[in-house]
Amino acid sequence: MTKIKHNMVKNQHYVPKAYLRFFSRKSKDDYYIAVMDKNKDKPFMANIENIASCKYFYEVNSKPENYWEEFYCKNIESSLPKIFNNIISASTISQNNATILNTLLKKEMSQIIFSQIGRTRKAREFYDEIGNDIKTQIINGIYKECDNILSQQHKEILEAIRNDTDLIHDMELDAINSSSLLKKGTYYLMNRTWVIYKNLNYKKCPFITSDHPVAYYNFLNFKTDLKFNGIGLDSTIIQYPINRELLLVLYPREMYFGGLQKFDNKIVFINKDEFVLKADKLQYEQCYRQAYFTIDEK
């Protein structure tokens, strides 16, 4: 169990507030967003302080208090508003099929996307299952091969490791935030066809987001589960909403025999609600529990 310390940030967000603000409306000093919860009968309004978060979500005993909270704030969240605003500004002044993405902007966005993929509650449970299975197999293997030479102290150590949930969480956070994995992830994301879709009917039929906003869709088997998708798979389409008006989609470069590459780095205007609703359905289906959307102030 993680030891709770006096100065530890209690409510830790796995979807940054800096991101959620792009789907929110401000009231005085607070930001509010509409929430569709799979466990509720109808949508409701919530302060973004209280969504996409868990108590002490990033805390592990092997790191100083607030270590990962401060890591994400410094390395990801501090730059997100500027990067998003650059895309939004370019989309506002650009014509249909204009090029609005460049290498630097895509690299910055790749780091944001890659970071977001691994830090959500849904991702943690997925990695936990894999990590605990591996840990159990290793410990059981040690018992099977070495049981006759293990002392009681050895067995107590093995059982302590088996029951230490911090061990898996610490390894996960170290792994997904390592510079080598970030470099590799950035490479895979950059090597895709990037398209920004601009929703011309966003006030009536907006793009939505969720508590797991980087959505996967495997166009070969139609699966959205993490175990059937990945940034390195040529069958995975990646969707990441920017705000209610803009949706970033990263396609495999050879999809449709490379036919989408003519739209690479461009903005494409759409006025078909069917396209928007399909993207929104994906957000809702793959979210952990909640989807979020913007409501205009009356």
PDB file of N, CA and C in Angstrom, residues 79 97 124 178 198 207 214 219 222 237 241 249 256 268 278 282 285 287-288 292:
ATOM      1  N   SER A  79       2.903  22.341 -21.810  1.00  0.00           N
ATOM      2  CA  SER A  79       3.002  22.722 -23.223  1.00  0.00           C
ATOM      3  C   SER A  79       1.718  22.455 -24.000  1.00  0.00           C
ATOM      4  N   ASN A  97      -8.667  21.412 -47.086  1.00  0.00           N
ATOM      5  CA  ASN A  97      -7.534  20.700 -47.701  1.00  0.00           C
ATOM      6  C   ASN A  97      -6.220  21.471 -47.618  1.00  0.00           C
ATOM      7  N   ARG A 124      -4.142   1.543 -17.094  1.00  0.00           N
ATOM      8  CA  ARG A 124      -3.530   0.948 -15.904  1.00  0.00           C
ATOM      9  C   ARG A 124      -4.078  -0.447 -15.634  1.00  0.00           C
ATOM     10  N   SER A 178       9.688   6.240 -20.023  1.00  0.00           N
ATOM     11  CA  SER A 178      11.121   6.212 -20.307  1.00  0.00           C
ATOM     12  C   SER A 178      11.406   6.948 -21.618  1.00  0.00           C
ATOM     13  N   LYS A 198     -12.381  19.041 -39.504  1.00  0.00           N
ATOM     14  CA  LYS A 198     -13.067  20.212 -38.958  1.00  0.00           C
ATOM     15  C   LYS A 198     -14.564  20.019 -39.117  1.00  0.00           C
ATOM     16  N   PHE A 207     -17.919  17.012 -31.632  1.00  0.00           N
ATOM     17  CA  PHE A 207     -17.040  15.917 -31.238  1.00  0.00           C
ATOM     18  C   PHE A 207     -17.002  15.861 -29.709  1.00  0.00           C
ATOM     19  N   VAL A 214      -7.645   8.936 -26.221  1.00  0.00           N
ATOM     20  CA  VAL A 214      -6.984   8.430 -27.425  1.00  0.00           C
ATOM     21  C   VAL A 214      -7.649   7.103 -27.778  1.00  0.00           C
ATOM     22  N   PHE A 219      -9.342  -1.596 -38.017  1.00  0.00           N
ATOM     23  CA  PHE A 219     -10.245  -1.648 -39.166  1.00  0.00           C
ATOM     24  C   PHE A 219     -10.288  -3.028 -39.821  1.00  0.00           C
ATOM     25  N   PHE A 222     -12.360  -4.808 -36.404  1.00  0.00           N
ATOM     26  CA  PHE A 222     -13.366  -3.908 -35.828  1.00  0.00           C
ATOM     27  C   PHE A 222     -13.318  -3.853 -34.303  1.00  0.00           C
ATOM     28  N   ILE A 237      -6.329   2.412 -36.305  1.00  0.00           N
ATOM     29  CA  ILE A 237      -6.597   3.826 -36.532  1.00  0.00           C
ATOM     30  C   ILE A 237      -6.662   4.503 -35.165  1.00  0.00           C
ATOM     31  N   PRO A 241      -9.636  13.647 -30.107  1.00  0.00           N
ATOM     32  CA  PRO A 241     -10.358  14.917 -30.248  1.00  0.00           C
ATOM     33  C   PRO A 241      -9.543  16.087 -29.694  1.00  0.00           C
ATOM     34  N   VAL A 249      -7.022  12.443 -36.561  1.00  0.00           N
ATOM     35  CA  VAL A 249      -7.030  11.008 -36.847  1.00  0.00           C
ATOM     36  C   VAL A 249      -5.693  10.627 -37.479  1.00  0.00           C
ATOM     37  N   TYR A 256      -5.813   1.635 -47.337  1.00  0.00           N
ATOM     38  CA  TYR A 256      -6.417   1.899 -48.646  1.00  0.00           C
ATOM     39  C   TYR A 256      -5.329   2.085 -49.707  1.00  0.00           C
ATOM     40  N   VAL A 268      -9.444  18.764 -43.186  1.00  0.00           N
ATOM     41  CA  VAL A 268     -10.537  18.347 -44.073  1.00  0.00           C
ATOM     42  C   VAL A 268     -11.863  18.759 -43.439  1.00  0.00           C
ATOM     43  N   LYS A 278     -20.180   8.691 -35.496  1.00  0.00           N
ATOM     44  CA  LYS A 278     -19.383   7.469 -35.495  1.00  0.00           C
ATOM     45  C   LYS A 278     -18.140   7.638 -34.623  1.00  0.00           C
ATOM     46  N   LEU A 282     -17.351   5.832 -30.857  1.00  0.00           N
ATOM     47  CA  LEU A 282     -16.091   5.181 -30.512  1.00  0.00           C
ATOM     48  C   LEU A 282     -15.572   5.685 -29.177  1.00  0.00           C
ATOM     49  N   GLU A 285     -17.814   4.127 -26.417  1.00  0.00           N
ATOM     50  CA  GLU A 285     -17.668   2.683 -26.269  1.00  0.00           C
ATOM     51  C   GLU A 285     -16.339   2.302 -25.625  1.00  0.00           C
ATOM     52  N   CYS A 287     -14.402   4.283 -23.652  1.00  0.00           N
ATOM     53  CA  CYS A 287     -14.042   4.990 -22.428  1.00  0.00           C
ATOM     54  C   CYS A 287     -14.101   4.034 -21.234  1.00  0.00           C
ATOM     55  N   TYR A 288     -13.426   4.426 -20.165  1.00  0.00           N
ATOM     56  CA  TYR A 288     -13.460   3.601 -18.955  1.00  0.00           C
ATOM     57  C   TYR A 288     -14.837   3.660 -18.313  1.00  0.00           C
ATOM     58  N   TYR A 292     -17.236  12.980 -22.304  1.00  0.00           N
ATOM     59  CA  TYR A 292     -17.409  14.395 -21.986  1.00  0.00           C
ATOM     60  C   TYR A 292     -17.717  15.196 -23.252  1.00  0.00           C
TER      61      TYR A 292
END
